Amino acid sequence: MKRRIASWENGHSTPDDFYGPLLCDAFAASAAELGLSRGEPKDAPVLDAAYPASPDDAIQTVSQLWRADLNQYDPLLAADPSEPAWSEASLRWLVAPEPGVPRPRSEGIRVGLGDVAAVKTTADMFARLDDQFGGEHARHSVIQYLNNDVAPLLRGRFTEQVGRALFSTVAEATLLAGWMSYDACHHGLAQRYFLQALRLAQDANDRRLAGSILSAMSHQATFLGRYTQAATLARAALMGISPVATPTLRAQFHAMEARALARTGDISACQASLSAAMKALESRNRDDEPEWITYFDEAELAAEAAHCFRDVDSARQAVTYAENAMSGAHVRSDFFATMVLADAHLRAGDVEEACRVALDALDLGEQLKSARCVSYLAEFRQGLVAAGDSSDVKAFTEQVREHRLWVASDDLVSA
């Protein structure tokens, strides 16, 4: 080990994929800050937002992504999303032949259904942390777990049955990594995780999960202003899983389409998609739904509708839906819904009520580490500036100026 350290110090070599993350953790610094990113890094191919051609390619690419992310490879963390990648992935998934079989392996550790269950339980724990504290709270820990504990399973020995279950579970965990990265506004990285999750779900023959991944892509595309692409992704999800779609999944996909259409200003099409979502949700049977979509209930759909009506400047309707969007169980979702309610009151000209509701949101979001939450607040602050420097605004800004999310939004407002 002393020789290894001396070699690093003398510049004759750099720490590999095992030692690099350990040094980053020990010194609380990125790979670039420690001078570990010399030359063309081994994980540079992950900068390409490409849809893997085979199950083996998916394993290799997602493993590279986890390692590069864990090493805090700056070009990856700062990468922009690729609009053509959304189109390519959705099309290739829609027209894919029979799913590739995760081939039985003769080397590596033996993997059984117990191992798959452990991954599922661990990912569910991280999902609860993400929901309560935001994507930036435990994102690094999720990637560390995937890289250290899950990657060896993908390279292990398993039967076809276990392989299907493993790929589906890892796809769900990688989708979570994508959501957390999206919440942290690492948008290019999030897109790459979504793409890899989609390929893993394809090879697991889990079309319902694949559709949900396309829905996540649509959500991100709307946030980034790619509205036409977002609507297309939502429609691809609806089309691609139509034979196995459940009412809740259809409701979610219609809602994502409505969110995108609202931003384009197509009010009638937006309302039609919202009506389809509401009709679908009314017919759901919770016992027939995948457990990972059961969170999408009346409150979640009301929140999506509130976003839509806010975006088409129907402030009063936005207020009505936002008031019914509080679940009491999902902190970040409730923060978003509360901020939409505050924004809707502001657009309706009720500045005093807008400030009161925004204060509730800030109190609710004090524990959240989420760049998306900060962006919602920044958008509201811009609306406050347009509303004028009234006594209500002055009193509110004085009251909230020490709130963590308010301070975090200063740079976005002044930019």
XYZ file of C-alpha atoms in Angstrom, residues 35 37 51-52 57 94 113 132 177 204 228 241 243 250 255 333 341 354 361 370 380 387 390 400:
24
model
C -6.245 15.863 -9.050
C -9.016 13.333 -13.279
C -29.596 3.454 -25.234
C -27.698 0.181 -24.635
C -24.139 -3.394 -22.594
C -41.514 0.677 -28.508
C -34.144 -14.318 -5.078
C -38.986 12.957 3.227
C -31.185 7.268 -8.716
C -36.754 -7.856 -17.390
C -43.338 18.755 -27.192
C -47.940 -0.621 -22.175
C -52.005 -4.322 -23.195
C -52.878 5.358 -17.410
C -51.407 13.616 -16.315
C -44.878 16.488 -2.972
C -51.171 27.024 -4.287
C -50.079 33.904 -1.315
C -44.437 25.787 2.313
C -33.826 19.642 -3.271
C -42.591 32.435 -6.716
C -46.668 42.062 -7.563
C -46.572 46.051 -0.692
C -38.643 34.237 5.814
